[in-house]
PDB file of C-alpha atoms and ligand atoms in Angstrom:
ATOM      1  CA  MET A  22      -3.197  13.896 -13.901  1.00  0.00           C
ATOM      2  CA  GLU A  23      -5.272  15.034 -10.938  1.00  0.00           C
ATOM      3  CA  ASP A  24      -4.156  11.891  -9.063  1.00  0.00           C
ATOM      4  CA  LYS A  25      -0.518  12.663  -9.713  1.00  0.00           C
ATOM      5  CA  LYS A  26      -0.943  16.141  -8.315  1.00  0.00           C
ATOM      6  CA  ARG A  27      -2.415  14.815  -5.092  1.00  0.00           C
ATOM      7  CA  LEU A  28       0.349  12.287  -4.522  1.00  0.00           C
ATOM      8  CA  PRO A  29       2.613  13.260  -1.612  1.00  0.00           C
ATOM      9  CA  ARG A  30       6.199  14.021  -2.630  1.00  0.00           C
ATOM     10  CA  HIS A  31       7.494  13.125   0.791  1.00  0.00           C
ATOM     11  CA  VAL A  32       5.956  10.485   3.059  1.00  0.00           C
ATOM     12  CA  SER A  33       7.394  10.099   6.544  1.00  0.00           C
ATOM     13  CA  ILE A  34       6.659   7.346   9.047  1.00  0.00           C
ATOM     14  CA  ILE A  35       7.049   7.024  12.816  1.00  0.00           C
ATOM     15  CA  MET A  36       7.382   3.254  12.879  1.00  0.00           C
ATOM     16  CA  ASP A  37       5.958   2.345  16.269  1.00  0.00           C
ATOM     17  CA  GLY A  38       4.607  -0.749  17.996  1.00  0.00           C
ATOM     18  CA  ASN A  39       7.279  -3.399  17.368  1.00  0.00           C
ATOM     19  CA  GLY A  40       7.624  -4.278  21.045  1.00  0.00           C
ATOM     20  CA  ARG A  41       3.879  -4.642  21.584  1.00  0.00           C
ATOM     21  CA  TRP A  42       3.572  -6.747  18.432  1.00  0.00           C
ATOM     22  CA  ALA A  43       6.156  -9.193  19.800  1.00  0.00           C
ATOM     23  CA  GLN A  44       4.799  -9.183  23.337  1.00  0.00           C
ATOM     24  CA  ALA A  45       1.303  -9.974  22.059  1.00  0.00           C
ATOM     25  CA  ARG A  46       2.836 -13.167  20.640  1.00  0.00           C
ATOM     26  CA  GLY A  47       4.714 -14.012  23.840  1.00  0.00           C
ATOM     27  CA  LYS A  48       8.046 -13.145  22.229  1.00  0.00           C
ATOM     28  CA  GLU A  49      10.974 -10.846  23.012  1.00  0.00           C
ATOM     29  CA  ARG A  50      10.685  -7.260  21.772  1.00  0.00           C
ATOM     30  CA  VAL A  51      13.493  -7.818  19.289  1.00  0.00           C
ATOM     31  CA  PHE A  52      11.279 -10.174  17.258  1.00  0.00           C
ATOM     32  CA  GLY A  53       9.040  -7.209  16.613  1.00  0.00           C
ATOM     33  CA  HIS A  54      11.976  -5.178  15.357  1.00  0.00           C
ATOM     34  CA  LEU A  55      12.969  -8.034  13.034  1.00  0.00           C
ATOM     35  CA  GLU A  56       9.443  -8.282  11.631  1.00  0.00           C
ATOM     36  CA  GLY A  57       9.390  -4.482  11.322  1.00  0.00           C
ATOM     37  CA  VAL A  58      12.223  -4.694   8.778  1.00  0.00           C
ATOM     38  CA  GLU A  59       9.807  -6.575   6.502  1.00  0.00           C
ATOM     39  CA  SER A  60       7.405  -3.645   6.753  1.00  0.00           C
ATOM     40  CA  VAL A  61      10.206  -1.275   5.771  1.00  0.00           C
ATOM     41  CA  ARG A  62      10.869  -3.403   2.700  1.00  0.00           C
ATOM     42  CA  ALA A  63       7.162  -3.479   1.777  1.00  0.00           C
ATOM     43  CA  CYS A  64       6.618   0.269   2.195  1.00  0.00           C
ATOM     44  CA  LEU A  65       9.780   1.104   0.279  1.00  0.00           C
ATOM     45  CA  GLU A  66       8.646  -1.147  -2.543  1.00  0.00           C
ATOM     46  CA  ALA A  67       5.241   0.549  -2.608  1.00  0.00           C
ATOM     47  CA  ALA A  68       6.867   4.002  -2.559  1.00  0.00           C
ATOM     48  CA  VAL A  69       9.073   3.097  -5.524  1.00  0.00           C
ATOM     49  CA  GLU A  70       6.164   1.582  -7.450  1.00  0.00           C
ATOM     50  CA  ASP A  71       3.917   4.554  -6.794  1.00  0.00           C
ATOM     51  CA  GLY A  72       6.545   7.157  -7.681  1.00  0.00           C
ATOM     52  CA  ILE A  73       6.893   8.702  -4.208  1.00  0.00           C
ATOM     53  CA  GLU A  74      10.040  10.845  -4.310  1.00  0.00           C
ATOM     54  CA  TYR A  75      10.981  10.693  -0.624  1.00  0.00           C
ATOM     55  CA  LEU A  76      10.213   8.076   2.009  1.00  0.00           C
ATOM     56  CA  SER A  77      11.594   8.876   5.438  1.00  0.00           C
ATOM     57  CA  LEU A  78      11.519   6.634   8.467  1.00  0.00           C
ATOM     58  CA  TYR A  79      12.005   7.403  12.143  1.00  0.00           C
ATOM     59  CA  ALA A  80      14.112   4.397  13.112  1.00  0.00           C
ATOM     60  CA  PHE A  81      15.772   5.487  16.370  1.00  0.00           C
ATOM     61  CA  SER A  82      15.326   8.636  18.409  1.00  0.00           C
ATOM     62  CA  GLU A  83      17.858  10.375  20.635  1.00  0.00           C
ATOM     63  CA  GLU A  84      15.600   9.305  23.513  1.00  0.00           C
ATOM     64  CA  ASN A  85      15.802   5.659  22.411  1.00  0.00           C
ATOM     65  CA  TRP A  86      19.424   5.583  23.657  1.00  0.00           C
ATOM     66  CA  ASN A  87      17.820   5.347  27.116  1.00  0.00           C
ATOM     67  CA  ARG A  88      16.419   1.872  26.401  1.00  0.00           C
ATOM     68  CA  PRO A  89      18.114  -1.221  27.907  1.00  0.00           C
ATOM     69  CA  GLN A  90      21.592  -1.656  26.412  1.00  0.00           C
ATOM     70  CA  ALA A  91      20.689  -5.072  24.967  1.00  0.00           C
ATOM     71  CA  GLU A  92      17.800  -3.594  22.961  1.00  0.00           C
ATOM     72  CA  VAL A  93      19.932  -0.664  21.752  1.00  0.00           C
ATOM     73  CA  ASN A  94      22.622  -3.114  20.615  1.00  0.00           C
ATOM     74  CA  ALA A  95      20.055  -5.297  18.861  1.00  0.00           C
ATOM     75  CA  LEU A  96      18.629  -2.296  16.994  1.00  0.00           C
ATOM     76  CA  MET A  97      22.071  -1.105  15.886  1.00  0.00           C
ATOM     77  CA  GLU A  98      22.987  -4.610  14.738  1.00  0.00           C
ATOM     78  CA  LEU A  99      19.734  -4.853  12.833  1.00  0.00           C
ATOM     79  CA  MET A 100      20.615  -1.612  11.075  1.00  0.00           C
ATOM     80  CA  MET A 101      24.025  -3.017  10.078  1.00  0.00           C
ATOM     81  CA  GLU A 102      22.472  -6.229   8.839  1.00  0.00           C
ATOM     82  CA  SER A 103      19.753  -4.430   6.879  1.00  0.00           C
ATOM     83  CA  ILE A 104      22.355  -2.289   5.140  1.00  0.00           C
ATOM     84  CA  ARG A 105      24.230  -5.421   4.142  1.00  0.00           C
ATOM     85  CA  LYS A 106      21.137  -7.262   2.980  1.00  0.00           C
ATOM     86  CA  GLU A 107      19.342  -4.444   1.184  1.00  0.00           C
ATOM     87  CA  THR A 108      22.205  -2.946  -0.837  1.00  0.00           C
ATOM     88  CA  ALA A 109      21.529  -5.022  -3.962  1.00  0.00           C
ATOM     89  CA  ASN A 110      17.807  -4.387  -3.703  1.00  0.00           C
ATOM     90  CA  MET A 111      18.318  -0.615  -3.488  1.00  0.00           C
ATOM     91  CA  MET A 112      20.622  -0.615  -6.504  1.00  0.00           C
ATOM     92  CA  GLU A 113      18.108  -2.643  -8.530  1.00  0.00           C
ATOM     93  CA  ASN A 114      15.221  -0.383  -7.618  1.00  0.00           C
ATOM     94  CA  GLY A 115      17.047   2.913  -8.058  1.00  0.00           C
ATOM     95  CA  VAL A 116      16.751   3.867  -4.387  1.00  0.00           C
ATOM     96  CA  ARG A 117      18.993   6.580  -2.959  1.00  0.00           C
ATOM     97  CA  PHE A 118      19.865   6.023   0.719  1.00  0.00           C
ATOM     98  CA  LEU A 119      20.482   8.691   3.335  1.00  0.00           C
ATOM     99  CA  VAL A 120      20.856   8.636   7.118  1.00  0.00           C
ATOM    100  CA  LEU A 121      20.147  11.773   9.118  1.00  0.00           C
ATOM    101  CA  GLY A 122      20.666  12.328  12.827  1.00  0.00           C
ATOM    102  CA  ASN A 123      23.358  12.676  15.440  1.00  0.00           C
ATOM    103  CA  ARG A 124      25.940  10.513  13.687  1.00  0.00           C
ATOM    104  CA  SER A 125      28.543  11.170  16.407  1.00  0.00           C
ATOM    105  CA  ARG A 126      26.692   8.724  18.666  1.00  0.00           C
ATOM    106  CA  LEU A 127      26.868   5.821  16.180  1.00  0.00           C
ATOM    107  CA  SER A 128      29.720   3.310  16.135  1.00  0.00           C
ATOM    108  CA  GLU A 129      32.569   3.751  13.679  1.00  0.00           C
ATOM    109  CA  LYS A 130      31.628   0.507  11.972  1.00  0.00           C
ATOM    110  CA  LEU A 131      28.012   1.564  11.458  1.00  0.00           C
ATOM    111  CA  ASN A 132      29.023   5.029  10.276  1.00  0.00           C
ATOM    112  CA  ALA A 133      31.386   3.457   7.726  1.00  0.00           C
ATOM    113  CA  ALA A 134      28.653   1.130   6.428  1.00  0.00           C
ATOM    114  CA  ILE A 135      26.216   4.051   6.166  1.00  0.00           C
ATOM    115  CA  ASP A 136      28.773   6.156   4.284  1.00  0.00           C
ATOM    116  CA  ALA A 137      29.508   3.323   1.868  1.00  0.00           C
ATOM    117  CA  LEU A 138      25.841   2.704   1.044  1.00  0.00           C
ATOM    118  CA  THR A 139      25.145   6.435   0.755  1.00  0.00           C
ATOM    119  CA  ARG A 140      27.988   6.774  -1.745  1.00  0.00           C
ATOM    120  CA  GLU A 141      27.008   3.701  -3.722  1.00  0.00           C
ATOM    121  CA  THR A 142      23.382   4.781  -4.096  1.00  0.00           C
ATOM    122  CA  SER A 143      23.970   8.523  -4.497  1.00  0.00           C
ATOM    123  CA  ALA A 144      23.140   8.658  -8.217  1.00  0.00           C
ATOM    124  CA  ASN A 145      20.044   6.452  -8.017  1.00  0.00           C
ATOM    125  CA  PRO A 146      17.157   8.280  -9.647  1.00  0.00           C
ATOM    126  CA  ARG A 147      13.975   6.941  -8.081  1.00  0.00           C
ATOM    127  CA  THR A 148      12.852   7.105  -4.418  1.00  0.00           C
ATOM    128  CA  THR A 149      15.139   8.634  -1.777  1.00  0.00           C
ATOM    129  CA  LEU A 150      14.980   6.600   1.435  1.00  0.00           C
ATOM    130  CA  ILE A 151      15.889   8.644   4.489  1.00  0.00           C
ATOM    131  CA  VAL A 152      16.498   6.838   7.762  1.00  0.00           C
ATOM    132  CA  PHE A 153      16.405   9.069  10.826  1.00  0.00           C
ATOM    133  CA  LEU A 154      18.833   7.512  13.255  1.00  0.00           C
ATOM    134  CA  SER A 155      19.754   8.989  16.634  1.00  0.00           C
ATOM    135  CA  TYR A 156      17.554  11.889  15.622  1.00  0.00           C
ATOM    136  CA  SER A 157      15.381  14.296  17.533  1.00  0.00           C
ATOM    137  CA  GLY A 158      13.668  17.461  16.379  1.00  0.00           C
ATOM    138  CA  LYS A 159      14.963  19.637  19.204  1.00  0.00           C
ATOM    139  CA  TRP A 160      18.499  18.345  18.666  1.00  0.00           C
ATOM    140  CA  ASP A 161      18.190  19.222  14.953  1.00  0.00           C
ATOM    141  CA  ILE A 162      17.066  22.783  15.685  1.00  0.00           C
ATOM    142  CA  ALA A 163      19.816  23.255  18.288  1.00  0.00           C
ATOM    143  CA  GLN A 164      22.545  22.006  15.934  1.00  0.00           C
ATOM    144  CA  ALA A 165      21.168  24.249  13.169  1.00  0.00           C
ATOM    145  CA  VAL A 166      21.345  27.300  15.440  1.00  0.00           C
ATOM    146  CA  ARG A 167      24.906  26.399  16.506  1.00  0.00           C
ATOM    147  CA  LYS A 168      25.993  26.038  12.877  1.00  0.00           C
ATOM    148  CA  ALA A 169      24.272  29.248  11.803  1.00  0.00           C
ATOM    149  CA  ALA A 170      25.827  31.154  14.711  1.00  0.00           C
ATOM    150  CA  SER A 171      29.305  29.955  13.812  1.00  0.00           C
ATOM    151  CA  GLU A 172      28.983  30.653  10.082  1.00  0.00           C
ATOM    152  CA  LEU A 173      26.877  33.789   9.739  1.00  0.00           C
ATOM    153  CA  PRO A 174      27.926  37.341  10.561  1.00  0.00           C
ATOM    154  CA  ALA A 175      26.196  38.935  13.603  1.00  0.00           C
ATOM    155  CA  GLU A 176      24.211  41.267  11.379  1.00  0.00           C
ATOM    156  CA  LYS A 177      22.685  38.375   9.420  1.00  0.00           C
ATOM    157  CA  LEU A 178      21.929  36.479  12.642  1.00  0.00           C
ATOM    158  CA  GLN A 179      19.987  39.400  13.999  1.00  0.00           C
ATOM    159  CA  SER A 180      17.665  39.390  11.010  1.00  0.00           C
ATOM    160  CA  LEU A 181      17.488  35.587  10.682  1.00  0.00           C
ATOM    161  CA  GLU A 182      14.392  34.338   8.862  1.00  0.00           C
ATOM    162  CA  PRO A 183      12.887  30.831   9.076  1.00  0.00           C
ATOM    163  CA  GLU A 184      14.117  30.078   5.530  1.00  0.00           C
ATOM    164  CA  ASP A 185      17.662  30.888   6.635  1.00  0.00           C
ATOM    165  CA  LEU A 186      17.509  28.263   9.369  1.00  0.00           C
ATOM    166  CA  ASP A 187      16.139  25.653   6.931  1.00  0.00           C
ATOM    167  CA  LYS A 188      19.580  25.512   5.340  1.00  0.00           C
ATOM    168  CA  TYR A 189      21.240  24.402   8.584  1.00  0.00           C
ATOM    169  CA  LEU A 190      18.817  21.647   9.552  1.00  0.00           C
ATOM    170  CA  VAL A 191      19.967  18.134   8.676  1.00  0.00           C
ATOM    171  CA  THR A 192      17.087  18.029   6.183  1.00  0.00           C
ATOM    172  CA  ALA A 193      18.456  20.946   4.126  1.00  0.00           C
ATOM    173  CA  GLY A 194      17.431  20.543   0.481  1.00  0.00           C
ATOM    174  CA  ILE A 195      14.769  17.927   1.261  1.00  0.00           C
ATOM    175  CA  PRO A 196      11.126  19.016   0.928  1.00  0.00           C
ATOM    176  CA  ASP A 197       9.134  18.984   4.186  1.00  0.00           C
ATOM    177  CA  PRO A 198       7.000  15.864   4.659  1.00  0.00           C
ATOM    178  CA  ASP A 199       3.580  16.139   3.031  1.00  0.00           C
ATOM    179  CA  LEU A 200       2.274  13.186   4.986  1.00  0.00           C
ATOM    180  CA  LEU A 201       3.372  11.870   8.388  1.00  0.00           C
ATOM    181  CA  ILE A 202       2.119   8.429   9.378  1.00  0.00           C
ATOM    182  CA  ARG A 203       2.339   7.094  12.930  1.00  0.00           C
ATOM    183  CA  THR A 204       1.478   3.485  13.662  1.00  0.00           C
ATOM    184  CA  SER A 205       0.468   1.748  16.918  1.00  0.00           C
ATOM    185  CA  GLY A 206      -2.226   4.153  18.081  1.00  0.00           C
ATOM    186  CA  GLU A 207       0.011   6.687  19.832  1.00  0.00           C
ATOM    187  CA  LEU A 208      -1.098  10.246  19.146  1.00  0.00           C
ATOM    188  CA  ARG A 209       2.150  12.152  19.574  1.00  0.00           C
ATOM    189  CA  ILE A 210       5.166  13.306  17.605  1.00  0.00           C
ATOM    190  CA  SER A 211       7.846  12.049  20.067  1.00  0.00           C
ATOM    191  CA  ASN A 212      10.396  14.743  19.213  1.00  0.00           C
ATOM    192  CA  TYR A 213      10.475  13.890  15.510  1.00  0.00           C
ATOM    193  CA  LEU A 214      10.547  16.496  12.707  1.00  0.00           C
ATOM    194  CA  LEU A 215       9.233  19.426  14.769  1.00  0.00           C
ATOM    195  CA  TRP A 216      10.229  22.261  12.483  1.00  0.00           C
ATOM    196  CA  GLN A 217       9.685  20.391   9.229  1.00  0.00           C
ATOM    197  CA  CYS A 218       6.127  19.289  10.096  1.00  0.00           C
ATOM    198  CA  ALA A 219       4.764  22.844  10.297  1.00  0.00           C
ATOM    199  CA  TYR A 220       2.206  22.087   7.542  1.00  0.00           C
ATOM    200  CA  THR A 221       2.383  18.314   7.300  1.00  0.00           C
ATOM    201  CA  GLU A 222      -0.796  16.216   7.159  1.00  0.00           C
ATOM    202  CA  PHE A 223      -0.917  13.667  10.020  1.00  0.00           C
ATOM    203  CA  TYR A 224      -2.267  10.137   9.708  1.00  0.00           C
ATOM    204  CA  PHE A 225      -2.604   7.961  12.790  1.00  0.00           C
ATOM    205  CA  THR A 226      -3.440   4.271  12.709  1.00  0.00           C
ATOM    206  CA  ASP A 227      -3.793   1.598  15.403  1.00  0.00           C
ATOM    207  CA  VAL A 228      -1.995  -0.923  13.191  1.00  0.00           C
ATOM    208  CA  LEU A 229       1.331  -1.972  14.765  1.00  0.00           C
ATOM    209  CA  TRP A 230       4.395  -1.390  12.592  1.00  0.00           C
ATOM    210  CA  PRO A 231       5.108  -5.085  11.816  1.00  0.00           C
ATOM    211  CA  ASP A 232       1.561  -5.337  10.410  1.00  0.00           C
ATOM    212  CA  PHE A 233       1.856  -2.163   8.321  1.00  0.00           C
ATOM    213  CA  ARG A 234       2.440  -3.371   4.765  1.00  0.00           C
ATOM    214  CA  LYS A 235       1.625  -2.252   1.218  1.00  0.00           C
ATOM    215  CA  PRO A 236      -2.188  -2.153   1.589  1.00  0.00           C
ATOM    216  CA  GLN A 237      -1.963  -0.074   4.773  1.00  0.00           C
ATOM    217  CA  PHE A 238       0.622   2.229   3.172  1.00  0.00           C
ATOM    218  CA  ARG A 239      -1.608   2.769   0.157  1.00  0.00           C
ATOM    219  CA  GLU A 240      -4.611   3.379   2.400  1.00  0.00           C
ATOM    220  CA  ALA A 241      -2.703   6.193   4.104  1.00  0.00           C
ATOM    221  CA  ILE A 242      -1.753   7.701   0.725  1.00  0.00           C
ATOM    222  CA  ALA A 243      -5.383   7.553  -0.372  1.00  0.00           C
ATOM    223  CA  ALA A 244      -6.494   9.315   2.832  1.00  0.00           C
ATOM    224  CA  TYR A 245      -3.914  12.038   2.137  1.00  0.00           C
ATOM    225  CA  SER A 246      -5.090  12.441  -1.444  1.00  0.00           C
ATOM    226  CA  ALA A 247      -8.628  13.156  -0.244  1.00  0.00           C
ATOM    227  CA  ARG A 248      -7.545  15.994   2.056  1.00  0.00           C
ATOM    228  CA  ASP A 249      -7.684  19.697   1.429  1.00  0.00           C
ATOM    229  CA  ARG A 250      -4.468  21.546   2.295  1.00  0.00           C
ATOM    230  CA  ARG A 251      -5.057  25.231   2.902  1.00  0.00           C
ATOM    231  CA  TYR A 252      -1.845  26.558   4.451  1.00  0.00           C
ATOM    232  CA  GLY A 253      -3.779  29.150   6.399  1.00  0.00           C
ATOM    233  CA  LYS A 254      -5.471  30.539   3.311  1.00  0.00           C
ATOM    234  CA  VAL A 255      -9.136  30.663   2.362  1.00  0.00           C
ATOM    235  CA  LYS A 256     -10.122  28.388  -0.489  1.00  0.00           C
TER     236      LYS A 256
HETATM  237  C1  IPE B  30       9.265   1.133  17.359  1.00  0.00           C
HETATM  238  O1  IPE B  30       8.716   0.147  18.158  1.00  0.00           O
HETATM  239  C2  IPE B  30      10.750   0.933  17.134  1.00  0.00           C
HETATM  240  C3  IPE B  30      11.612   1.894  17.826  1.00  0.00           C
HETATM  241  C4  IPE B  30      11.211   2.906  18.539  1.00  0.00           C
HETATM  242  C5  IPE B  30      13.037   1.698  17.711  1.00  0.00           C
HETATM  243  P1  IPE B  30       8.839   0.171  19.736  1.00  0.00           P
HETATM  244  O2  IPE B  30      10.087  -0.548  20.126  1.00  0.00           O
HETATM  245  O3  IPE B  30       8.728   1.540  20.263  1.00  0.00           O
HETATM  246  O4  IPE B  30       7.585  -0.700  20.153  1.00  0.00           O
HETATM  247  P2  IPE B  30       6.533  -0.379  21.287  1.00  0.00           P
HETATM  248  O5  IPE B  30       6.062   1.017  21.058  1.00  0.00           O
HETATM  249  O6  IPE B  30       7.254  -0.518  22.578  1.00  0.00           O
HETATM  250  O7  IPE B  30       5.467  -1.392  21.101  1.00  0.00           O
HETATM  251  C1  IPE B  31       9.195   6.997  18.526  1.00  0.00           C
HETATM  252  O1  IPE B  31       8.766   5.833  19.154  1.00  0.00           O
HETATM  253  C2  IPE B  31      10.573   6.812  17.984  1.00  0.00           C
HETATM  254  C3  IPE B  31      10.693   5.900  16.855  1.00  0.00           C
HETATM  255  C4  IPE B  31       9.712   5.293  16.240  1.00  0.00           C
HETATM  256  C5  IPE B  31      12.031   5.708  16.380  1.00  0.00           C
HETATM  257  P1  IPE B  31       8.922   5.612  20.728  1.00  0.00           P
HETATM  258  O2  IPE B  31       8.300   4.308  21.025  1.00  0.00           O
HETATM  259  O3  IPE B  31      10.318   5.796  21.133  1.00  0.00           O
HETATM  260  O4  IPE B  31       8.056   6.836  21.290  1.00  0.00           O
HETATM  261  P2  IPE B  31       7.310   7.045  22.666  1.00  0.00           P
HETATM  262  O5  IPE B  31       8.309   6.746  23.748  1.00  0.00           O
HETATM  263  O6  IPE B  31       6.159   6.105  22.709  1.00  0.00           O
HETATM  264  O7  IPE B  31       6.868   8.461  22.630  1.00  0.00           O
HETATM  265 MG1   MG B  32       7.162   2.713  20.825  1.00  0.00          MG
END
């Protein structure tokens, strides 16, 4: 019972280190991305098995569009392929699929595939898998402000509270991450969920994303479970 209480509802991961993993083996960066898909599968499986409600993954940032075109294309193709390959698996395991980010920058073909999988999995009752694609935290806040400004009367805007803005972020209705994991030893947030991580617990590991599998995922969950969250209060 106590264990259940300490389980994070929402685990988020900045999946980093694919390029270095490949380069350490004398291979092209894209091999690291390919191997990284296996880590996604493993962590999703662990999340489903352990009863984690939300698993979200930072797959591609707005800044990542500035990478060489060939790498961007490879990543987008990998996304298409993963959608095709993982559909059956998600249906079997009761996984609900969502993509959040600046969808206007994705190809029509990819957007259509995302929409189809989102629709197909929408009633699945177990873990919700959220893929952040073409996402950045500052972009999210800016689009939320734009939407709020166009929908709310001036009077309401003038007295806007943080909870009011929550409803316009792309994560509306999704609980904030309880635990944010970043692999590959980098100690930064790289414009990820800036607003939503206000009280998130951070977990950094040197393990590169392609090496981050079920045991490493469960180790991070265990570290979270041992922490004391105070939210500014005295306990
Ligand atoms: C993470 O691995 C994947 C994406 C950001 C798309 P990287 O590609 O950033 O790998 P490193 O950090 O260069 O090793
Ligand atoms: C963060 O990784 C973005 C994703 C994992 C999608 P990056 O590799 O792009 O971040 P920086 O450039 O090291 O900050
Ligand atoms: Mg990186």
